């Protein structure tokens, strides 16, 4: 009985900790680190996707999973730039917070481009895939051109 | 009957000249992209008219403003002769005899062929003239004299057309011509001496103080400080869509270069550039004695 009680408490604690993994408010430093992590995820899947799509490796069965991962991470983009996360170890430019509407439109465009790539991959049509990939590239590059300082290529 | 024959001949003659002119203009437009003219000669504002100038370029020597190169008679290059155009690009000399500072990359363009430059001029003459007066450069005091650019040229500039290397393939030569001259990659990617001369013995090894004070990465075959790990197809892919092999995308100035220049090139020209870049060793230690 005592053991059952103890494990119930433990289960409760675990579920509590999972439902609220960050107890306190996110610090700017962690917001930046998380942004870099997600951007790195995007880059990794983009690279892997392109290698399959453009025939550099023969793993067509994984194309869709990279596209899905891109769409999932793409949907997070709009949450990656909270106020205050422009200060610190980041190449994010102040324009992000100075022209929020324009930036939101650019982010929205990027999110749509990742969703579009997921659908294109599902279609299996090579031309659709290539043009969706180029469109995604345009939106990545468009944002980086206006909103990321181009000192080397950190995120 | 004769009249009809004459008319037919006249018509065909006229039509073929018109086609020749059209194809010259089309070639010029292609070469204008290859020459990367648009990114600098277009102001930064979103609604800026392409090629009408006004883009500010911050350098250690002051701020340069790119001029209007649309064919407007008053504010553009509408009245320039072919010779004046060639003098500007080959020798850095303006129609009034004044000398240009190398913010205008004529030390690279000097290698371009007459045929290519005049095709670019034909294209520029075909576009809509825009009346937009040029902004005056805002330079350090010691450069404000009109003789400063002349002195700079004396010290640092050697004009001369590109010479093919017969030991190398046609592809390599095409790539060298595009990368060194028309595309002027070295203007940003090659370090400069204190007086602003490109240090060719360190070709493409990166520039700690590039345009707008930014650090420009090296693109030699060095595996750490260059693109030695990139395959030819990865270089081509980057030039076409701006993606680095790790899936990241170019930002800032290079993103513009991809948009306005390299993405417009043919696959074979991008391939030629990649072949050339694969041949550029990191030669920092090979300074001529």
Coordinates of C-alpha atoms in Angstrom, one line a residue:
Chain A
X1 CA 0.0 0.0 0.0
X2 CA 2.8 2.3 1.0
X3 CA 4.6 1.5 -2.2
X4 CA 1.6 2.1 -4.3
X5 CA 1.1 5.5 -2.7
X6 CA 4.8 6.4 -3.3
X7 CA 4.6 5.5 -6.9
X8 CA 1.4 7.5 -7.3
X9 CA 3.1 10.5 -5.8
X10 CA 6.1 9.9 -8.1
X11 CA 3.8 9.7 -11.2
X12 CA 2.1 12.9 -10.2
X13 CA 5.4 14.7 -9.8
X14 CA 6.6 13.4 -13.2
X15 CA 3.4 14.5 -14.9
X16 CA 3.6 17.9 -13.2
X17 CA 7.1 18.4 -14.3
X18 CA 6.3 17.4 -17.9
X19 CA 3.3 19.5 -18.2
X20 CA 5.2 22.6 -17.0
X21 CA 8.9 21.9 -18.0
X22 CA 10.1 25.5 -17.4
X23 CA 8.8 26.5 -14.1
X24 CA 10.0 30.1 -14.3
X25 CA 9.8 32.6 -17.1
X26 CA 12.1 31.9 -20.1
X27 CA 15.3 34.1 -19.9
X28 CA 16.4 36.0 -23.0
X29 CA 19.5 33.8 -23.0
X30 CA 17.5 30.7 -23.2
X31 CA 15.1 32.1 -25.8
X32 CA 18.2 32.8 -28.0
X33 CA 19.6 29.4 -27.4
X34 CA 16.3 27.8 -28.2
X35 CA 16.0 29.9 -31.3
X36 CA 19.4 28.7 -32.4
X37 CA 18.4 25.1 -31.7
X38 CA 15.2 25.3 -33.8
X39 CA 17.0 27.2 -36.6
X40 CA 19.6 24.5 -36.6
X41 CA 16.9 21.9 -36.9
X42 CA 15.5 23.7 -39.9
X43 CA 18.9 23.9 -41.5
X44 CA 19.6 20.2 -40.9
X45 CA 16.4 19.1 -42.4
X46 CA 16.7 21.6 -45.3
X47 CA 20.1 20.2 -46.1
X48 CA 19.0 16.6 -45.8
X49 CA 15.9 17.3 -47.8
X50 CA 17.9 18.9 -50.6
X51 CA 20.4 16.1 -50.8
X52 CA 17.5 13.6 -51.4
X53 CA 15.5 15.9 -53.6
X54 CA 18.5 16.7 -55.8
X55 CA 19.7 13.2 -56.0
X56 CA 22.9 13.4 -54.0
X57 CA 21.8 10.5 -51.9
X58 CA 19.4 7.7 -52.6
X59 CA 17.0 7.8 -49.7
X60 CA 13.7 8.9 -51.3
X61 CA 11.8 7.1 -48.4
X62 CA 12.9 9.8 -46.0
X63 CA 12.0 12.9 -48.1
X64 CA 8.6 13.2 -46.5
X65 CA 9.9 12.9 -42.9
X66 CA 12.3 15.8 -43.5
X67 CA 9.5 17.8 -45.1
X68 CA 7.2 17.1 -42.1
X69 CA 9.9 18.1 -39.6
X70 CA 10.4 21.3 -41.6
X71 CA 6.7 22.1 -41.5
X72 CA 6.6 21.4 -37.7
X73 CA 9.6 23.6 -37.0
X74 CA 8.3 26.2 -39.5
X75 CA 5.1 26.5 -37.4
X76 CA 7.2 27.5 -34.4
X77 CA 9.1 30.3 -36.2
X78 CA 6.7 33.0 -35.1
X79 CA 7.3 32.2 -31.4
X80 CA 11.1 32.3 -31.6
X81 CA 11.6 36.1 -31.4
X82 CA 10.1 37.2 -28.1
X83 CA 10.7 40.8 -27.0
X84 CA 14.1 41.1 -25.3
X85 CA 15.7 38.3 -27.3
X86 CA 17.6 40.7 -29.5
X87 CA 20.1 41.4 -26.8
X88 CA 22.9 38.9 -26.2
X89 CA 24.7 36.4 -28.3
X90 CA 22.6 36.7 -31.4
X91 CA 22.8 38.0 -34.9
X92 CA 19.1 38.9 -34.9
X93 CA 18.8 42.5 -36.0
X94 CA 16.8 45.2 -34.2
X95 CA 14.6 45.6 -37.3
X96 CA 12.7 42.4 -36.2
X97 CA 11.3 44.3 -33.2
X98 CA 11.2 47.7 -34.9
X99 CA 9.0 46.7 -37.8
X100 CA 6.9 43.9 -36.2
X101 CA 4.3 43.8 -38.9
X102 CA 6.7 43.5 -41.8
X103 CA 8.6 40.8 -39.8
X104 CA 5.5 38.9 -39.0
X105 CA 4.6 38.9 -42.7
X106 CA 8.0 37.5 -43.6
X107 CA 7.7 34.8 -40.9
X108 CA 4.3 33.9 -42.0
X109 CA 5.6 33.6 -45.5
X110 CA 8.3 31.2 -44.3
X111 CA 5.8 29.1 -42.3
X112 CA 3.6 28.8 -45.4
X113 CA 6.7 27.8 -47.5
X114 CA 7.5 24.9 -45.1
X115 CA 3.8 23.8 -45.2
X116 CA 3.9 24.0 -48.9
X117 CA 7.0 21.9 -49.1
X118 CA 5.4 19.2 -47.0
X119 CA 2.5 19.1 -49.4
X120 CA 4.8 19.1 -52.4
X121 CA 6.8 16.2 -51.0
X122 CA 3.5 14.3 -50.5
X123 CA 2.6 14.9 -54.1
X124 CA 5.7 13.1 -55.2
X125 CA 5.9 15.3 -58.3
X126 CA 9.5 16.3 -58.9
X127 CA 8.8 19.7 -60.5
X128 CA 6.5 20.6 -57.7
X129 CA 9.1 19.6 -55.1
X130 CA 11.9 21.5 -56.7
X131 CA 9.8 24.7 -57.1
X132 CA 8.5 24.4 -53.5
X133 CA 12.1 24.0 -52.3
X134 CA 13.3 27.0 -54.2
X135 CA 10.4 29.0 -52.8
X136 CA 11.4 28.0 -49.2
X137 CA 15.0 29.0 -50.0
X138 CA 13.8 32.4 -51.2
X139 CA 11.9 32.9 -47.9
X140 CA 14.8 31.8 -45.7
X141 CA 17.1 34.0 -47.7
X142 CA 14.7 36.9 -47.7
X143 CA 14.5 37.0 -43.9
X144 CA 18.2 36.5 -43.4
X145 CA 18.9 39.3 -45.8
X146 CA 16.8 41.8 -43.9
X147 CA 16.9 40.5 -40.3
X148 CA 20.1 38.7 -39.7
X149 CA 23.5 40.3 -39.4
X150 CA 25.8 38.7 -41.9
X151 CA 28.8 38.1 -39.8
X152 CA 29.8 34.6 -40.8
X153 CA 26.8 32.4 -40.8
X154 CA 25.7 31.8 -37.2
X155 CA 22.0 32.0 -36.6
Chain B
X1 CA 7.6 43.5 -109.1
X2 CA 11.0 45.0 -108.5
X3 CA 9.5 47.3 -106.0
X4 CA 8.0 44.4 -104.1
X5 CA 11.4 42.5 -104.2
X6 CA 13.1 45.7 -102.9
X7 CA 10.5 46.0 -100.2
X8 CA 10.9 42.4 -99.2
X9 CA 14.7 42.7 -99.1
X10 CA 14.3 45.9 -97.1
X11 CA 12.0 44.3 -94.7
X12 CA 14.2 41.3 -94.1
X13 CA 17.2 43.5 -93.7
X14 CA 15.4 45.6 -91.2
X15 CA 14.0 42.6 -89.4
X16 CA 17.4 41.0 -89.1
X17 CA 19.0 44.1 -87.7
X18 CA 16.2 44.4 -85.3
X19 CA 16.7 40.8 -84.2
X20 CA 20.5 41.3 -83.9
X21 CA 19.8 44.4 -81.7
X22 CA 17.3 42.4 -79.6
X23 CA 19.7 39.6 -79.1
X24 CA 22.5 42.1 -78.2
X25 CA 20.2 43.7 -75.6
X26 CA 19.3 40.3 -74.2
X27 CA 22.9 39.3 -74.0
X28 CA 23.6 42.6 -72.2
X29 CA 20.9 42.0 -69.7
X30 CA 22.4 38.6 -68.9
X31 CA 25.8 40.1 -68.6
X32 CA 24.5 42.9 -66.4
X33 CA 23.4 40.2 -64.0
X34 CA 26.7 38.4 -64.3
X35 CA 28.4 41.7 -63.6
X36 CA 26.5 42.2 -60.4
X37 CA 25.6 45.8 -61.4
X38 CA 22.1 45.8 -59.9
X39 CA 22.9 45.3 -56.2
X40 CA 25.1 48.4 -56.0
X41 CA 23.4 50.7 -58.5
X42 CA 20.0 50.3 -56.8
X43 CA 19.1 52.2 -53.6
X44 CA 18.0 50.2 -50.6
X45 CA 14.5 51.5 -50.3
X46 CA 11.9 48.9 -51.3
X47 CA 10.4 50.9 -54.1
X48 CA 13.8 52.0 -55.4
X49 CA 14.0 51.9 -59.2
X50 CA 16.7 49.4 -60.3
X51 CA 19.9 50.9 -61.6
X52 CA 19.0 54.5 -60.8
X53 CA 21.7 54.6 -58.1
X54 CA 21.7 56.1 -54.6
X55 CA 22.8 53.1 -52.6
X56 CA 25.1 54.1 -49.7
X57 CA 28.2 52.1 -49.3
X58 CA 30.0 52.6 -46.0
X59 CA 33.8 52.1 -46.2
X60 CA 36.8 53.0 -44.0
X61 CA 37.3 55.8 -46.5
X62 CA 33.9 57.4 -46.1
X63 CA 30.5 56.8 -47.6
X64 CA 30.1 56.3 -51.4
X65 CA 26.8 56.7 -53.2
X66 CA 26.3 54.6 -56.3
X67 CA 25.4 56.7 -59.4
X68 CA 22.4 56.5 -61.7
X69 CA 23.2 54.3 -64.7
X70 CA 19.9 54.5 -66.4
X71 CA 20.0 56.3 -69.8
X72 CA 18.7 59.6 -68.5
X73 CA 20.6 62.4 -70.4
X74 CA 20.9 64.7 -67.4
X75 CA 21.4 62.4 -64.4
X76 CA 22.3 59.0 -65.9
X77 CA 24.6 57.8 -68.7
X78 CA 22.3 58.6 -71.6
X79 CA 24.9 60.8 -73.3
X80 CA 27.8 58.5 -72.8
X81 CA 29.6 57.2 -76.0
X82 CA 30.8 53.6 -76.2
X83 CA 34.3 54.9 -75.6
X84 CA 33.4 56.8 -72.5
X85 CA 31.6 53.7 -71.2
X86 CA 34.7 51.6 -71.8
X87 CA 37.0 54.2 -70.3
X88 CA 34.9 54.1 -67.1
X89 CA 34.9 50.3 -66.8
X90 CA 38.4 49.6 -68.1
X91 CA 40.3 52.6 -66.7
X92 CA 38.2 54.1 -64.0
X93 CA 38.0 57.4 -65.9
X94 CA 34.7 59.4 -66.1
X95 CA 33.6 61.3 -69.2
X96 CA 34.9 64.5 -67.7
X97 CA 38.3 63.0 -67.1
X98 CA 37.9 62.6 -63.4
X99 CA 39.0 59.3 -61.8
X100 CA 36.9 56.9 -59.9
X101 CA 37.6 55.5 -56.5
X102 CA 37.6 51.7 -56.4
X103 CA 34.3 51.6 -54.6
X104 CA 33.3 51.2 -58.3
X105 CA 35.0 47.8 -59.0
X106 CA 36.8 48.8 -62.2
X107 CA 40.0 47.1 -61.0
X108 CA 38.0 43.9 -61.7
X109 CA 36.0 45.1 -64.7
X110 CA 39.2 46.1 -66.4
X111 CA 39.5 42.4 -67.4
X112 CA 36.1 42.3 -69.1
X113 CA 35.9 42.0 -72.9
X114 CA 34.8 45.0 -75.1
X115 CA 32.1 42.8 -76.6
X116 CA 30.6 42.1 -73.2
X117 CA 30.8 45.6 -71.9
X118 CA 29.2 47.1 -75.0
X119 CA 26.4 44.5 -74.8
X120 CA 25.8 45.7 -71.2
X121 CA 25.7 49.3 -72.5
X122 CA 23.2 48.3 -75.2
X123 CA 21.0 46.9 -72.5
X124 CA 21.3 49.9 -70.3
X125 CA 20.4 52.2 -73.3
X126 CA 17.3 50.1 -73.8
X127 CA 15.8 50.6 -70.4
X128 CA 13.5 53.4 -69.2
X129 CA 15.6 56.5 -68.3
X130 CA 15.1 57.7 -64.7
X131 CA 15.7 61.3 -63.8
X132 CA 17.4 61.0 -60.4
X133 CA 20.4 63.2 -59.5
X134 CA 23.4 61.5 -58.0
X135 CA 24.3 62.0 -54.3
X136 CA 27.7 63.4 -53.5
X137 CA 30.1 61.0 -51.9
X138 CA 30.9 61.8 -48.3
X139 CA 34.6 60.9 -48.0
X140 CA 37.4 61.5 -45.5
X141 CA 39.1 64.9 -45.8
X142 CA 42.3 63.5 -47.3
X143 CA 40.3 61.9 -50.1
X144 CA 38.2 64.9 -50.9
X145 CA 40.6 66.4 -53.4
X146 CA 39.9 65.5 -57.0
X147 CA 43.5 64.3 -57.3
X148 CA 43.1 61.7 -54.6
X149 CA 41.6 59.1 -56.9
X150 CA 44.2 59.8 -59.5
X151 CA 46.9 59.2 -56.9
X152 CA 45.2 56.0 -55.8
X153 CA 45.2 54.7 -59.4
X154 CA 48.9 55.5 -59.8
X155 CA 49.8 53.5 -56.8
X156 CA 47.3 50.6 -57.0
X157 CA 45.8 50.1 -60.3
X158 CA 46.9 48.2 -63.4
X159 CA 44.4 48.0 -66.3
X160 CA 44.3 45.0 -68.6
X161 CA 42.0 42.6 -70.3
X162 CA 41.6 39.0 -69.1
X163 CA 44.1 36.6 -70.7
X164 CA 43.0 33.0 -71.1
X165 CA 45.3 30.4 -69.6
X166 CA 45.9 27.9 -72.4
X167 CA 47.0 25.3 -69.9
X168 CA 43.6 25.3 -68.3
X169 CA 40.2 24.0 -69.6
X170 CA 37.7 26.3 -71.3
X171 CA 35.4 25.9 -68.3
X172 CA 38.1 27.1 -65.9
X173 CA 38.8 30.1 -68.1
X174 CA 35.2 31.0 -68.3
X175 CA 34.9 30.6 -64.5
X176 CA 38.0 32.7 -64.0
X177 CA 36.7 35.4 -66.3
X178 CA 33.3 35.5 -64.5
X179 CA 34.7 35.3 -60.9
X180 CA 37.6 37.6 -61.2
X181 CA 36.3 40.2 -63.6
X182 CA 32.6 40.5 -64.4
X183 CA 31.4 38.9 -61.1
X184 CA 34.1 40.7 -59.2
X185 CA 34.0 38.2 -56.2
X186 CA 37.4 39.4 -55.0
X187 CA 36.2 43.0 -54.4
X188 CA 34.6 41.6 -51.2
X189 CA 36.3 38.3 -50.6
X190 CA 39.9 39.3 -51.1
X191 CA 41.7 41.3 -48.4
X192 CA 43.0 44.8 -49.2
X193 CA 46.2 46.6 -48.4
X194 CA 46.1 49.8 -46.2
X195 CA 45.7 51.8 -49.4
X196 CA 42.8 49.6 -50.5
X197 CA 44.6 47.6 -53.2
X198 CA 43.4 44.0 -53.5
X199 CA 46.1 41.6 -52.3
X200 CA 45.9 39.1 -55.1
X201 CA 48.4 36.8 -53.4
X202 CA 45.7 36.3 -50.9
X203 CA 42.9 36.0 -53.5
X204 CA 39.5 35.1 -52.0
X205 CA 41.0 34.3 -48.6
X206 CA 38.4 36.6 -46.9
X207 CA 38.3 40.2 -45.8
X208 CA 38.2 41.2 -42.2
X209 CA 37.0 44.7 -43.1
X210 CA 34.6 44.3 -46.1
X211 CA 31.9 46.6 -47.3
X212 CA 29.8 48.2 -44.5
X213 CA 32.5 47.2 -42.0
X214 CA 31.4 43.5 -42.2
X215 CA 33.8 40.5 -42.1
X216 CA 33.6 38.7 -45.4
X217 CA 34.4 34.9 -45.3
X218 CA 37.2 33.3 -47.2
X219 CA 36.1 31.2 -50.2
X220 CA 39.4 29.5 -51.1
X221 CA 39.9 25.7 -50.9
X222 CA 41.0 26.0 -47.3
X223 CA 38.9 23.4 -45.3
X224 CA 38.6 25.6 -42.3
X225 CA 38.6 29.2 -43.5
X226 CA 37.2 28.5 -46.9
X227 CA 34.9 26.2 -48.9
X228 CA 37.4 23.3 -49.3
X229 CA 34.7 20.9 -48.0
X230 CA 32.2 22.0 -50.5
X231 CA 31.7 19.8 -53.6
X232 CA 31.3 21.4 -57.1
X233 CA 27.6 20.7 -57.0
X234 CA 27.2 22.3 -53.6
X235 CA 28.9 25.4 -54.9
X236 CA 26.6 25.5 -57.9
X237 CA 23.6 24.9 -55.7
X238 CA 24.6 27.8 -53.4
X239 CA 25.1 30.1 -56.4
X240 CA 21.7 29.1 -57.7
X241 CA 19.5 29.3 -54.5
X242 CA 21.7 30.6 -51.7
X243 CA 21.8 27.5 -49.6
X244 CA 25.0 26.5 -47.8
X245 CA 25.7 22.8 -47.6
X246 CA 24.7 22.7 -43.9
X247 CA 21.2 23.9 -44.9
X248 CA 21.6 27.5 -43.8
X249 CA 20.9 30.3 -46.2
X250 CA 23.1 33.3 -47.1
X251 CA 22.2 36.6 -45.5
X252 CA 23.0 40.2 -46.1
X253 CA 25.2 41.2 -49.0
X254 CA 25.7 37.7 -50.4
X255 CA 22.0 37.0 -50.4
X256 CA 21.6 40.0 -52.7
X257 CA 24.4 38.7 -54.9
X258 CA 22.6 35.4 -55.3
X259 CA 19.3 37.2 -56.0
X260 CA 20.7 39.8 -58.5
X261 CA 23.6 37.9 -60.0
X262 CA 24.4 34.2 -59.6
X263 CA 20.8 32.9 -59.6
X264 CA 20.4 34.4 -63.1
X265 CA 23.3 32.7 -64.6
X266 CA 23.1 29.6 -66.8
X267 CA 23.9 26.2 -65.2
X268 CA 27.0 26.1 -67.3
X269 CA 28.3 29.5 -66.1
X270 CA 27.6 28.5 -62.5
X271 CA 29.5 25.3 -63.2
X272 CA 32.4 27.2 -64.6
X273 CA 32.6 29.4 -61.5
X274 CA 32.5 26.3 -59.3
X275 CA 35.4 24.8 -61.3
X276 CA 37.4 28.0 -61.0
X277 CA 36.7 28.3 -57.2
X278 CA 37.8 24.7 -56.7
X279 CA 41.2 25.7 -58.1
X280 CA 41.8 28.7 -55.7
X281 CA 44.2 27.5 -53.1
X282 CA 44.6 29.3 -49.8
X283 CA 47.9 31.0 -50.8
X284 CA 48.4 33.2 -47.7
X285 CA 51.9 31.9 -47.4
X286 CA 52.9 32.3 -51.0
X287 CA 53.5 36.0 -50.9
X288 CA 55.8 36.9 -53.8
X289 CA 59.2 38.0 -52.6

